mmCIF file of C-alpha atoms and ligand atoms in Angstrom:
data_model
loop_
_atom_site.group_PDB
_atom_site.id
_atom_site.type_symbol
_atom_site.label_atom_id
_atom_site.label_comp_id
_atom_site.label_asym_id
_atom_site.label_seq_id
_atom_site.Cartn_x
_atom_site.Cartn_y
_atom_site.Cartn_z
ATOM 1 C CA MET A 864 19.307 8.018 -2.478
ATOM 2 C CA GLN A 865 17.069 5.598 -3.651
ATOM 3 C CA ARG A 866 15.324 4.211 -1.127
ATOM 4 C CA GLY A 867 15.728 1.311 1.296
ATOM 5 C CA THR A 868 14.579 -2.144 1.049
ATOM 6 C CA ASN A 869 14.744 -4.854 3.689
ATOM 7 C CA LEU A 870 15.126 -7.689 0.984
ATOM 8 C CA GLY A 871 18.541 -7.445 -0.272
ATOM 9 C CA ARG A 872 18.509 -7.607 -4.082
ATOM 10 C CA LEU A 873 18.990 -11.432 -5.178
ATOM 11 C CA GLY A 874 22.246 -10.571 -5.992
ATOM 12 C CA GLY A 875 24.392 -8.275 -6.960
ATOM 13 C CA TYR A 876 23.289 -5.448 -10.017
ATOM 14 C CA ASN A 877 24.790 -7.215 -12.876
ATOM 15 C CA GLN A 878 22.351 -10.328 -11.963
ATOM 16 C CA ALA A 879 19.749 -7.719 -11.434
ATOM 17 C CA VAL A 880 19.666 -6.484 -14.597
ATOM 18 C CA ILE A 881 19.756 -9.598 -16.442
ATOM 19 C CA LEU A 882 17.275 -10.885 -14.467
ATOM 20 C CA ASP A 883 15.690 -8.093 -15.668
ATOM 21 C CA ALA A 884 16.692 -8.574 -18.994
ATOM 22 C CA ILE A 885 15.475 -11.670 -19.491
ATOM 23 C CA ARG A 886 11.709 -11.188 -17.310
ATOM 24 C CA ARG A 887 10.921 -9.091 -20.064
ATOM 25 C CA ALA A 888 11.897 -11.768 -22.587
ATOM 26 C CA HIS A 889 8.627 -14.029 -22.715
ATOM 27 C CA GLU A 890 10.190 -16.039 -25.520
ATOM 28 C CA GLY A 891 13.333 -15.897 -24.267
ATOM 29 C CA VAL A 892 16.246 -14.441 -24.464
ATOM 30 C CA ALA A 893 19.808 -15.088 -26.301
ATOM 31 C CA ARG A 894 23.209 -15.028 -24.714
ATOM 32 C CA VAL A 895 24.123 -13.393 -27.529
ATOM 33 C CA GLU A 896 21.221 -11.105 -26.753
ATOM 34 C CA LEU A 897 21.736 -10.284 -23.863
ATOM 35 C CA VAL A 898 25.069 -9.296 -24.506
ATOM 36 C CA GLU A 899 23.382 -6.329 -27.015
ATOM 37 C CA ARG A 900 20.750 -5.429 -24.150
ATOM 38 C CA THR A 901 22.756 -5.258 -21.325
ATOM 39 C CA GLY A 902 26.199 -4.293 -22.348
ATOM 40 C CA LEU A 903 27.487 -6.233 -20.172
ATOM 41 C CA SER A 904 31.022 -8.383 -21.510
ATOM 42 C CA PRO A 905 30.386 -12.331 -22.136
ATOM 43 C CA GLN A 906 32.419 -13.408 -19.313
ATOM 44 C CA THR A 907 30.128 -10.904 -17.232
ATOM 45 C CA ILE A 908 27.215 -13.007 -18.609
ATOM 46 C CA SER A 909 28.561 -15.923 -18.869
ATOM 47 C CA ASN A 910 29.355 -15.616 -14.485
ATOM 48 C CA VAL A 911 25.981 -15.102 -13.550
ATOM 49 C CA VAL A 912 24.046 -16.921 -16.142
ATOM 50 C CA ARG A 913 25.519 -19.529 -14.442
ATOM 51 C CA ARG A 914 24.466 -18.178 -10.687
ATOM 52 C CA LEU A 915 21.347 -18.302 -11.852
ATOM 53 C CA VAL A 916 20.817 -21.237 -13.714
ATOM 54 C CA ASP A 917 21.952 -22.771 -10.006
ATOM 55 C CA GLN A 918 20.465 -20.480 -8.032
ATOM 56 C CA GLY A 919 17.499 -22.522 -9.884
ATOM 57 C CA LEU A 920 15.784 -18.830 -10.983
ATOM 58 C CA VAL A 921 16.995 -20.145 -14.613
ATOM 59 C CA ARG A 922 17.227 -21.885 -17.194
ATOM 60 C CA GLU A 923 18.405 -21.621 -20.770
ATOM 61 C CA ASP A 924 17.600 -25.470 -22.268
ATOM 62 C CA ARG A 925 15.568 -24.526 -25.255
ATOM 63 C CA LYS A 926 15.991 -24.072 -28.812
ATOM 64 C CA THR A 927 13.528 -22.365 -30.908
ATOM 65 C CA VAL A 928 14.492 -20.715 -34.886
ATOM 66 C CA SER A 929 14.010 -17.851 -35.385
ATOM 67 C CA GLY A 930 13.810 -16.950 -39.396
ATOM 68 C CA PRO A 931 17.233 -18.611 -41.396
ATOM 69 C CA GLY A 932 19.674 -19.252 -39.355
ATOM 70 C CA LYS A 933 20.578 -22.715 -36.371
ATOM 71 C CA PRO A 934 18.769 -23.106 -33.791
ATOM 72 C CA ARG A 935 19.850 -20.975 -30.800
ATOM 73 C CA THR A 936 19.015 -21.529 -26.949
ATOM 74 C CA VAL A 937 17.596 -19.616 -25.037
ATOM 75 C CA LEU A 938 17.718 -18.410 -21.642
ATOM 76 C CA GLU A 939 14.230 -18.447 -20.118
ATOM 77 C CA LEU A 940 12.547 -17.345 -16.285
ATOM 78 C CA GLU A 941 12.219 -20.151 -14.427
ATOM 79 C CA VAL A 942 8.343 -18.591 -13.339
ATOM 80 C CA SER A 943 7.828 -21.447 -10.952
ATOM 81 C CA SER A 944 11.473 -20.990 -8.976
ATOM 82 C CA ARG A 945 10.017 -18.134 -7.056
ATOM 83 C CA PHE A 946 6.550 -16.411 -5.465
ATOM 84 C CA ALA A 947 5.598 -13.193 -3.653
ATOM 85 C CA ILE A 948 2.107 -12.383 -1.581
ATOM 86 C CA GLY A 949 0.242 -9.087 -1.952
ATOM 87 C CA ILE A 950 -2.234 -8.599 1.007
ATOM 88 C CA HIS A 951 -4.157 -5.593 0.201
ATOM 89 C CA LEU A 952 -6.006 -4.732 3.441
ATOM 90 C CA ASP A 953 -8.949 -2.751 2.894
ATOM 91 C CA PRO A 954 -11.872 -1.716 5.381
ATOM 92 C CA ALA A 955 -14.123 -3.670 4.150
ATOM 93 C CA VAL A 956 -12.382 -7.399 2.685
ATOM 94 C CA MET A 957 -8.758 -8.374 3.482
ATOM 95 C CA THR A 958 -7.451 -9.734 -0.146
ATOM 96 C CA LEU A 959 -4.859 -12.072 -0.949
ATOM 97 C CA VAL A 960 -2.441 -13.384 -4.023
ATOM 98 C CA ALA A 961 -0.049 -15.311 -5.037
ATOM 99 C CA LEU A 962 1.948 -14.501 -7.587
ATOM 100 C CA ASN A 963 4.663 -15.976 -9.663
ATOM 101 C CA LEU A 964 7.488 -14.462 -11.797
ATOM 102 C CA HIS A 965 5.722 -13.493 -14.381
ATOM 103 C CA GLY A 966 3.424 -10.907 -11.903
ATOM 104 C CA GLU A 967 0.283 -14.688 -13.080
ATOM 105 C CA VAL A 968 -1.899 -15.288 -9.491
ATOM 106 C CA VAL A 969 -1.113 -18.402 -8.922
ATOM 107 C CA ALA A 970 -3.791 -18.988 -5.925
ATOM 108 C CA ARG A 971 -5.876 -16.205 -4.201
ATOM 109 C CA ALA A 972 -8.401 -15.728 -1.343
ATOM 110 C CA ARG A 973 -10.630 -13.367 -0.278
ATOM 111 C CA HIS A 974 -11.982 -12.818 4.040
ATOM 112 C CA ASP A 975 -14.287 -10.884 4.824
ATOM 113 C CA MET A 976 -12.779 -7.902 7.843
ATOM 114 C CA PRO A 977 -16.601 -8.005 10.409
ATOM 115 C CA GLY A 978 -14.308 -7.052 12.651
ATOM 116 C CA ALA A 979 -11.531 -4.604 10.947
ATOM 117 C CA ALA A 980 -13.624 -1.503 13.367
ATOM 118 C CA GLU A 981 -10.545 -2.717 16.104
ATOM 119 C CA PRO A 982 -6.923 -3.802 14.564
ATOM 120 C CA ASP A 983 -6.994 -6.177 17.477
ATOM 121 C CA GLY A 984 -6.234 -9.016 16.153
ATOM 122 C CA THR A 985 -5.555 -8.314 12.166
ATOM 123 C CA VAL A 986 -1.709 -8.890 12.040
ATOM 124 C CA GLU A 987 -3.257 -12.663 13.084
ATOM 125 C CA ALA A 988 -5.974 -12.674 10.919
ATOM 126 C CA MET A 989 -3.383 -11.655 8.165
ATOM 127 C CA ALA A 990 -0.582 -14.452 9.317
ATOM 128 C CA ALA A 991 -3.444 -16.838 9.212
ATOM 129 C CA ALA A 992 -4.485 -16.170 5.391
ATOM 130 C CA VAL A 993 -1.276 -16.183 4.820
ATOM 131 C CA ASP A 994 -0.367 -19.555 6.152
ATOM 132 C CA ALA A 995 -4.318 -20.527 4.224
ATOM 133 C CA LEU A 996 -2.755 -19.810 1.320
ATOM 134 C CA ILE A 997 0.194 -21.724 1.302
ATOM 135 C CA ALA A 998 -1.351 -24.482 1.618
ATOM 136 C CA GLU A 999 -3.813 -25.182 -0.072
ATOM 137 C CA ALA A 1000 -2.175 -23.463 -3.474
ATOM 138 C CA GLY A 1001 0.995 -26.034 -2.263
ATOM 139 C CA LEU A 1002 3.756 -23.161 -2.380
ATOM 140 C CA ASP A 1003 7.044 -24.272 -0.757
ATOM 141 C CA ARG A 1004 7.279 -21.885 2.168
ATOM 142 C CA GLY A 1005 11.028 -21.749 1.260
ATOM 143 C CA ARG A 1006 10.389 -20.283 -2.281
ATOM 144 C CA ILE A 1007 8.919 -17.379 -0.993
ATOM 145 C CA LEU A 1008 10.287 -13.718 -1.218
ATOM 146 C CA GLY A 1009 7.822 -12.538 0.995
ATOM 147 C CA VAL A 1010 4.144 -10.595 1.568
ATOM 148 C CA GLY A 1011 4.168 -7.033 0.484
ATOM 149 C CA LEU A 1012 1.157 -4.912 2.563
ATOM 150 C CA ALA A 1013 -0.545 -2.620 -0.200
ATOM 151 C CA ALA A 1014 -2.840 -0.503 3.027
ATOM 152 C CA PRO A 1015 -4.913 2.596 2.605
ATOM 153 C CA GLY A 1016 -2.861 5.899 3.585
ATOM 154 C CA PRO A 1017 -1.312 7.942 5.591
ATOM 155 C CA ILE A 1018 1.073 5.208 6.688
ATOM 156 C CA ASN A 1019 4.811 5.208 8.131
ATOM 157 C CA VAL A 1020 6.824 3.520 6.228
ATOM 158 C CA PRO A 1021 9.894 3.523 8.361
ATOM 159 C CA GLU A 1022 7.608 2.317 11.250
ATOM 160 C CA GLY A 1023 5.902 0.064 9.186
ATOM 161 C CA MET A 1024 2.795 1.446 10.355
ATOM 162 C CA MET A 1025 -0.235 3.184 9.326
ATOM 163 C CA VAL A 1026 -1.964 5.755 11.279
ATOM 164 C CA SER A 1027 -5.205 6.883 11.081
ATOM 165 C CA PRO A 1028 -6.531 6.193 7.850
ATOM 166 C CA PRO A 1029 -9.973 7.750 7.894
ATOM 167 C CA MET A 1030 -12.271 5.115 6.979
ATOM 168 C CA LEU A 1031 -10.354 3.282 9.741
ATOM 169 C CA PRO A 1032 -10.729 5.391 12.695
ATOM 170 C CA GLY A 1033 -10.123 2.794 15.179
ATOM 171 C CA TRP A 1034 -7.164 1.798 13.499
ATOM 172 C CA ASP A 1035 -4.439 5.198 15.341
ATOM 173 C CA ARG A 1036 0.005 4.153 14.860
ATOM 174 C CA VAL A 1037 -1.614 0.142 14.418
ATOM 175 C CA PRO A 1038 2.178 -2.062 13.773
ATOM 176 C CA LEU A 1039 1.574 -4.451 10.619
ATOM 177 C CA ARG A 1040 4.941 -4.844 8.953
ATOM 178 C CA GLU A 1041 7.435 -5.873 12.177
ATOM 179 C CA PRO A 1042 4.364 -8.332 13.730
ATOM 180 C CA LEU A 1043 3.073 -9.955 10.660
ATOM 181 C CA GLU A 1044 6.947 -10.831 9.177
ATOM 182 C CA ARG A 1045 7.205 -12.561 12.911
ATOM 183 C CA LEU A 1046 4.037 -14.099 12.792
ATOM 184 C CA THR A 1047 4.740 -15.544 9.131
ATOM 185 C CA GLY A 1048 8.731 -15.779 9.043
ATOM 186 C CA LEU A 1049 8.397 -13.625 6.058
ATOM 187 C CA PRO A 1050 9.935 -10.538 4.817
ATOM 188 C CA VAL A 1051 7.236 -7.605 4.872
ATOM 189 C CA LEU A 1052 7.042 -4.700 3.006
ATOM 190 C CA LEU A 1053 4.490 -2.324 3.516
ATOM 191 C CA ASP A 1054 3.052 0.114 1.058
ATOM 192 C CA LYS A 1055 0.556 2.479 0.364
ATOM 193 C CA ASP A 1056 -2.831 0.966 -1.075
ATOM 194 C CA VAL A 1057 -1.894 3.071 -4.112
ATOM 195 C CA THR A 1058 1.600 3.826 -4.877
ATOM 196 C CA ALA A 1059 1.368 -1.140 -4.635
ATOM 197 C CA ALA A 1060 -1.349 -0.677 -8.241
ATOM 198 C CA VAL A 1061 1.178 1.238 -9.340
ATOM 199 C CA VAL A 1062 3.198 -0.905 -8.613
ATOM 200 C CA ALA A 1063 1.337 -3.888 -10.132
ATOM 201 C CA GLU A 1064 0.550 -1.718 -13.298
ATOM 202 C CA LEU A 1065 4.602 -1.458 -14.178
ATOM 203 C CA TRP A 1066 4.992 -5.439 -13.018
ATOM 204 C CA ALA A 1067 2.189 -7.341 -14.189
ATOM 205 C CA GLY A 1068 0.333 -5.228 -16.625
ATOM 206 C CA GLU A 1069 -0.856 -6.949 -20.194
ATOM 207 C CA ARG A 1070 -0.572 -4.416 -21.880
ATOM 208 C CA GLU A 1071 3.574 -2.412 -22.009
ATOM 209 C CA ALA A 1072 3.056 0.056 -18.757
ATOM 210 C CA PRO A 1073 3.588 3.133 -19.926
ATOM 211 C CA ALA A 1074 6.035 5.453 -18.457
ATOM 212 C CA ASN A 1075 4.671 8.839 -17.358
ATOM 213 C CA PHE A 1076 0.767 8.133 -15.636
ATOM 214 C CA ALA A 1077 -1.174 8.298 -12.834
ATOM 215 C CA PHE A 1078 -3.402 5.627 -10.983
ATOM 216 C CA ILE A 1079 -7.118 7.366 -9.916
ATOM 217 C CA TYR A 1080 -7.778 4.801 -7.158
ATOM 218 C CA LEU A 1081 -11.061 4.242 -6.293
ATOM 219 C CA GLY A 1082 -12.181 2.293 -4.001
ATOM 220 C CA THR A 1083 -13.496 2.732 -0.528
ATOM 221 C CA GLY A 1084 -11.413 5.253 0.157
ATOM 222 C CA LEU A 1085 -10.073 7.990 -2.999
ATOM 223 C CA GLY A 1086 -6.281 8.595 -3.998
ATOM 224 C CA ALA A 1087 -4.033 8.849 -7.054
ATOM 225 C CA GLY A 1088 -0.822 6.595 -7.603
ATOM 226 C CA VAL A 1089 1.920 8.310 -9.680
ATOM 227 C CA ALA A 1090 5.392 7.061 -12.162
ATOM 228 C CA LEU A 1091 7.175 9.353 -14.021
ATOM 229 C CA GLY A 1092 9.894 7.701 -15.845
ATOM 230 C CA GLY A 1093 8.516 4.202 -15.786
ATOM 231 C CA GLU A 1094 9.683 4.348 -11.613
ATOM 232 C CA VAL A 1095 7.090 4.650 -9.266
ATOM 233 C CA LEU A 1096 6.903 8.417 -6.884
ATOM 234 C CA ARG A 1097 5.673 7.711 -3.343
ATOM 235 C CA GLY A 1098 7.353 11.577 -2.383
ATOM 236 C CA SER A 1099 9.129 12.334 1.292
ATOM 237 C CA SER A 1100 7.746 10.133 3.246
ATOM 238 C CA GLY A 1101 5.859 7.617 1.373
ATOM 239 C CA ASN A 1102 2.096 9.247 1.047
ATOM 240 C CA ILE A 1103 2.238 10.421 -1.795
ATOM 241 C CA GLY A 1104 -1.720 10.955 -4.374
ATOM 242 C CA GLU A 1105 -2.988 12.170 -1.214
ATOM 243 C CA ILE A 1106 -6.491 13.820 -3.734
ATOM 244 C CA GLY A 1107 -10.120 13.768 -0.863
ATOM 245 C CA HIS A 1108 -9.361 16.844 0.408
ATOM 246 C CA PHE A 1109 -8.290 18.455 -3.648
ATOM 247 C CA PRO A 1110 -11.304 20.869 -4.827
ATOM 248 C CA VAL A 1111 -14.110 20.686 -6.740
ATOM 249 C CA PRO A 1112 -16.552 23.335 -7.849
ATOM 250 C CA ASP A 1113 -19.248 21.925 -6.357
ATOM 251 C CA GLU A 1114 -21.295 22.407 -3.175
ATOM 252 C CA VAL A 1115 -20.845 18.859 -1.701
ATOM 253 C CA PRO A 1116 -21.880 18.352 2.100
ATOM 254 C CA VAL A 1117 -19.004 19.672 4.680
ATOM 255 C CA CYS A 1118 -15.373 17.883 4.511
ATOM 256 C CA GLY A 1119 -13.989 16.535 7.815
ATOM 257 C CA CYS A 1120 -10.933 19.281 7.193
ATOM 258 C CA GLY A 1121 -13.883 21.648 7.392
ATOM 259 C CA ARG A 1122 -14.312 22.837 4.081
ATOM 260 C CA ARG A 1123 -16.790 22.440 0.753
ATOM 261 C CA ASN A 1124 -16.158 21.675 -1.705
ATOM 262 C CA CYS A 1125 -13.384 18.625 -0.885
ATOM 263 C CA VAL A 1126 -13.554 15.420 -3.840
ATOM 264 C CA GLY A 1127 -13.125 13.213 -1.053
ATOM 265 C CA MET A 1128 -16.673 13.981 0.287
ATOM 266 C CA SER A 1129 -18.538 14.902 -3.658
ATOM 267 C CA LEU A 1130 -17.408 10.819 -3.424
ATOM 268 C CA ASN A 1131 -17.672 9.985 -0.063
ATOM 269 C CA PHE A 1132 -20.214 6.898 0.016
ATOM 270 C CA GLY A 1133 -22.131 9.192 2.551
ATOM 271 C CA THR A 1134 -23.004 11.728 0.436
ATOM 272 C CA LEU A 1135 -24.299 9.504 -2.920
ATOM 273 C CA ILE A 1136 -26.243 7.866 -1.032
ATOM 274 C CA ARG A 1137 -27.755 10.933 1.179
ATOM 275 C CA GLN A 1138 -28.257 11.780 -2.437
ATOM 276 C CA ALA A 1139 -29.960 9.296 -3.253
ATOM 277 C CA ILE A 1140 -32.404 9.526 -0.998
ATOM 278 C CA ASP A 1141 -32.914 13.053 -1.609
ATOM 279 C CA ALA A 1142 -33.714 12.401 -4.728
ATOM 280 C CA GLY A 1143 -36.610 9.973 -3.916
ATOM 281 C CA ILE A 1144 -34.339 6.590 -5.091
ATOM 282 C CA PHE A 1145 -33.083 4.863 -1.397
ATOM 283 C CA PRO A 1146 -36.462 5.338 0.751
ATOM 284 C CA ALA A 1147 -35.877 8.045 3.297
ATOM 285 C CA ASP A 1148 -35.407 4.903 6.457
ATOM 286 C CA HIS A 1149 -32.007 4.133 3.809
ATOM 287 C CA ASP A 1150 -29.859 3.214 6.816
ATOM 288 C CA ALA A 1151 -26.597 1.882 4.789
ATOM 289 C CA GLN A 1152 -23.739 3.778 7.019
ATOM 290 C CA GLN A 1153 -20.887 0.607 7.087
ATOM 291 C CA LEU A 1154 -19.467 -1.115 5.084
ATOM 292 C CA PRO A 1155 -19.820 -2.923 3.319
ATOM 293 C CA GLU A 1156 -24.026 -2.053 2.895
ATOM 294 C CA THR A 1157 -22.938 1.561 2.160
ATOM 295 C CA THR A 1158 -20.873 -0.708 -0.928
ATOM 296 C CA ALA A 1159 -23.733 -1.908 -2.010
ATOM 297 C CA ALA A 1160 -25.371 1.233 -2.325
ATOM 298 C CA ILE A 1161 -23.825 2.333 -3.434
ATOM 299 C CA LEU A 1162 -23.492 0.142 -6.802
ATOM 300 C CA GLU A 1163 -27.537 -0.524 -6.248
ATOM 301 C CA LEU A 1164 -26.676 3.385 -7.437
ATOM 302 C CA VAL A 1165 -24.471 1.925 -10.215
ATOM 303 C CA ARG A 1166 -27.009 -0.515 -11.248
ATOM 304 C CA LEU A 1167 -29.945 1.416 -11.914
ATOM 305 C CA ALA A 1168 -28.215 4.446 -14.082
ATOM 306 C CA GLU A 1169 -27.603 1.404 -16.479
ATOM 307 C CA GLY A 1170 -30.597 0.508 -16.683
ATOM 308 C CA GLY A 1171 -31.174 3.876 -17.276
ATOM 309 C CA GLN A 1172 -32.775 5.417 -14.695
ATOM 310 C CA ALA A 1173 -32.189 9.066 -14.591
ATOM 311 C CA GLU A 1174 -32.151 10.403 -11.647
ATOM 312 C CA ALA A 1175 -29.327 8.215 -10.909
ATOM 313 C CA MET A 1176 -27.530 8.656 -13.876
ATOM 314 C CA ALA A 1177 -27.518 12.140 -12.695
ATOM 315 C CA ILE A 1178 -25.854 11.317 -9.202
ATOM 316 C CA LEU A 1179 -23.176 9.289 -10.058
ATOM 317 C CA ARG A 1180 -22.797 11.553 -13.645
ATOM 318 C CA ARG A 1181 -21.976 15.725 -11.214
ATOM 319 C CA GLY A 1182 -19.832 12.251 -8.979
ATOM 320 C CA ALA A 1183 -17.146 12.194 -12.740
ATOM 321 C CA ARG A 1184 -17.812 15.790 -13.092
ATOM 322 C CA ASN A 1185 -16.317 16.769 -9.664
ATOM 323 C CA LEU A 1186 -13.500 13.808 -10.314
ATOM 324 C CA ALA A 1187 -12.456 14.364 -13.756
ATOM 325 C CA PHE A 1188 -11.994 18.180 -12.696
ATOM 326 C CA VAL A 1189 -9.788 16.561 -9.942
ATOM 327 C CA VAL A 1190 -7.993 14.144 -12.136
ATOM 328 C CA ALA A 1191 -6.939 17.215 -14.142
ATOM 329 C CA GLN A 1192 -5.294 18.743 -11.663
ATOM 330 C CA VAL A 1193 -2.980 15.861 -11.039
ATOM 331 C CA VAL A 1194 -2.338 15.694 -14.871
ATOM 332 C CA ASN A 1195 -1.730 19.327 -15.212
ATOM 333 C CA VAL A 1196 0.955 18.947 -11.956
ATOM 334 C CA LEU A 1197 2.313 16.450 -13.511
ATOM 335 C CA ASP A 1198 2.692 16.843 -16.680
ATOM 336 C CA VAL A 1199 1.420 12.431 -17.324
ATOM 337 C CA ASP A 1200 -0.108 11.483 -20.764
ATOM 338 C CA THR A 1201 -1.366 8.506 -19.007
ATOM 339 C CA VAL A 1202 -4.670 7.751 -16.717
ATOM 340 C CA ILE A 1203 -5.778 4.448 -15.025
ATOM 341 C CA PHE A 1204 -8.416 4.057 -13.550
ATOM 342 C CA GLY A 1205 -8.620 1.167 -10.860
ATOM 343 C CA GLY A 1206 -9.294 -0.318 -7.598
ATOM 344 C CA PRO A 1207 -12.323 -2.456 -6.014
ATOM 345 C CA LEU A 1208 -15.298 -0.118 -6.864
ATOM 346 C CA TRP A 1209 -14.109 0.134 -10.512
ATOM 347 C CA ASP A 1210 -14.815 -2.726 -12.235
ATOM 348 C CA ALA A 1211 -18.602 -1.216 -11.603
ATOM 349 C CA LEU A 1212 -17.825 1.206 -12.098
ATOM 350 C CA ALA A 1213 -16.038 1.664 -15.658
ATOM 351 C CA ASP A 1214 -18.928 1.008 -17.777
ATOM 352 C CA LEU A 1215 -20.414 3.985 -16.875
ATOM 353 C CA ALA A 1216 -17.500 5.910 -15.766
ATOM 354 C CA LEU A 1217 -14.446 5.291 -18.569
ATOM 355 C CA PRO A 1218 -16.929 7.212 -21.600
ATOM 356 C CA LEU A 1219 -17.855 10.153 -18.758
ATOM 357 C CA MET A 1220 -13.963 10.184 -17.754
ATOM 358 C CA ARG A 1221 -11.948 10.623 -21.837
ATOM 359 C CA ASP A 1222 -14.906 12.835 -22.511
ATOM 360 C CA GLU A 1223 -14.817 15.211 -19.425
ATOM 361 C CA ILE A 1224 -10.917 14.906 -18.114
ATOM 362 C CA PRO A 1225 -9.468 16.830 -21.261
ATOM 363 C CA GLN A 1226 -11.528 19.543 -21.262
ATOM 364 C CA HIS A 1227 -9.307 20.624 -18.700
ATOM 365 C CA VAL A 1228 -5.773 19.544 -19.586
ATOM 366 C CA VAL A 1229 -4.390 22.454 -20.445
ATOM 367 C CA ALA A 1230 -1.372 20.685 -22.312
ATOM 368 C CA ARG A 1231 -4.555 18.463 -24.396
ATOM 369 C CA GLU A 1232 -3.072 20.136 -27.909
ATOM 370 C CA ILE A 1233 0.330 19.568 -26.582
ATOM 371 C CA HIS A 1234 -0.425 16.236 -26.741
ATOM 372 C CA ARG A 1235 -3.100 12.799 -26.332
ATOM 373 C CA LEU A 1236 -3.835 11.680 -22.648
ATOM 374 C CA GLU A 1237 -4.846 7.925 -22.569
ATOM 375 C CA VAL A 1238 -7.933 7.333 -19.648
ATOM 376 C CA VAL A 1239 -7.595 4.143 -19.694
ATOM 377 C CA GLY A 1240 -9.809 1.750 -16.720
ATOM 378 C CA SER A 1241 -6.972 -1.417 -14.986
ATOM 379 C CA THR A 1242 -6.828 -4.278 -16.460
ATOM 380 C CA GLN A 1243 -5.827 -5.686 -12.648
ATOM 381 C CA GLY A 1244 -9.366 -5.831 -11.542
ATOM 382 C CA PRO A 1245 -10.393 -5.920 -8.451
ATOM 383 C CA GLU A 1246 -7.261 -7.559 -6.429
ATOM 384 C CA VAL A 1247 -4.683 -4.769 -7.962
ATOM 385 C CA GLY A 1248 -4.184 -3.944 -4.391
ATOM 386 C CA ALA A 1249 -3.132 -7.554 -3.341
ATOM 387 C CA ILE A 1250 -1.670 -8.204 -6.763
ATOM 388 C CA GLY A 1251 0.708 -4.752 -5.995
ATOM 389 C CA GLY A 1252 1.967 -5.347 -3.230
ATOM 390 C CA ALA A 1253 3.182 -8.893 -4.260
ATOM 391 C CA CYS A 1254 4.901 -6.931 -7.712
ATOM 392 C CA LEU A 1255 6.343 -4.641 -4.579
ATOM 393 C CA ILE A 1256 8.519 -8.269 -3.751
ATOM 394 C CA LEU A 1257 8.918 -8.891 -7.612
ATOM 395 C CA ASP A 1258 10.493 -5.152 -7.854
ATOM 396 C CA ASP A 1259 12.020 -4.612 -4.616
ATOM 397 C CA ALA A 1260 14.249 -8.312 -5.175
ATOM 398 C CA PHE A 1261 14.035 -8.020 -9.064
ATOM 399 C CA SER A 1262 14.273 -4.552 -9.757
ATOM 400 C CA PRO A 1263 17.821 -2.980 -10.960
ATOM 401 C CA ARG A 1264 17.899 1.036 -9.646
ATOM 402 C CA ALA A 1265 19.732 3.632 -11.354
ATOM 403 C CA SER A 1266 18.624 2.293 -14.525
ATOM 404 C CA GLY A 1267 20.390 5.288 -16.820
ATOM 405 C CA LEU A 1268 23.415 2.987 -15.599
ATOM 406 C CA LEU A 1269 23.305 1.150 -18.141
ATOM 407 C CA LEU A 1270 22.919 3.326 -21.602
ATOM 408 C CA GLY A 1271 25.492 5.135 -23.171
ATOM 409 C CA SER A 1272 27.567 1.794 -23.125
HETATM 410 ZN ZN1 ZN B 129 -11.540 18.189 2.666
#
């Protein structure tokens, strides 16, 4: 069974199929082409298109000339007829975006979360941030499809809550979805930040998204999201991709799970800062223990390595090798042909990490003689979680599920 939804699709299945075909045709699509692409009858297309035009979702008033023959009238998405809002809830910062129907960011905001150690007041702060974003961008509230919330896992999807996320010790079973719906008056969807990032790649990527990929998410935590056959995978409870306790060959400080070889612990900010202190890079009394100071310390380590500091480079290389080893195991389990790195920290790490990853990961991939493995960085930037949150809404409203039904017609 497909996952449940609380938004409801915009219209029926055929409408979703037609809207999806129009959405994907950025240059516009003529009715006759829609017949070819969807396998639906001209009559069905005519009926649905009239409804879409009436709803303001689609326009049909532009002629294009391509090749010989008379100009053709094309259908185009009315990209600003609806909007989706995404929120990424991170231990250090809350990021918001509003997307139009092409998945383009039309408004954005960032709010530090100094009180994130305590969940009290956070939902109210989210609702206020949504209101402020709508007001500042001058968006018509009636055109907003909903709010997609991307949060660190683990999450309880039916209850709409985070459940003891490791980086937010004060947050045990905090309901988010229902109170946010109540405060904003908008439908809210909740998903893991890594899964939201996958949806962002599928919906809002600058390039055509690959069908089979793993998204390795680097933020204050580490996680993986997965798409297979062009569909986002969520697992039985929406908690797919918990890779933090995968073992690495290296010995690392003891993890919360009791073992000494967890990849998450090897990349933990505290571990890296400790190594930098031991290597004499940071002073012995370096006291960065809390976000956002720990993030700043890691970025400083990256800056030193890029400036040619050998010890800093050695620490980051060691972490990168550990991560590459685990990413290769993810590739081996899923048989994906693309790895996309992204998340709030990725842009700062990319110049250093991408060549290392391209070199290291394939060495541990079993099928490396059989298919190429692309290792790329996300083009979504540090806002990928928030963009993904908004894409959850677009996906829910527009995606024709059971896409296989179209084949063979
Ligand atoms: Zn562990």
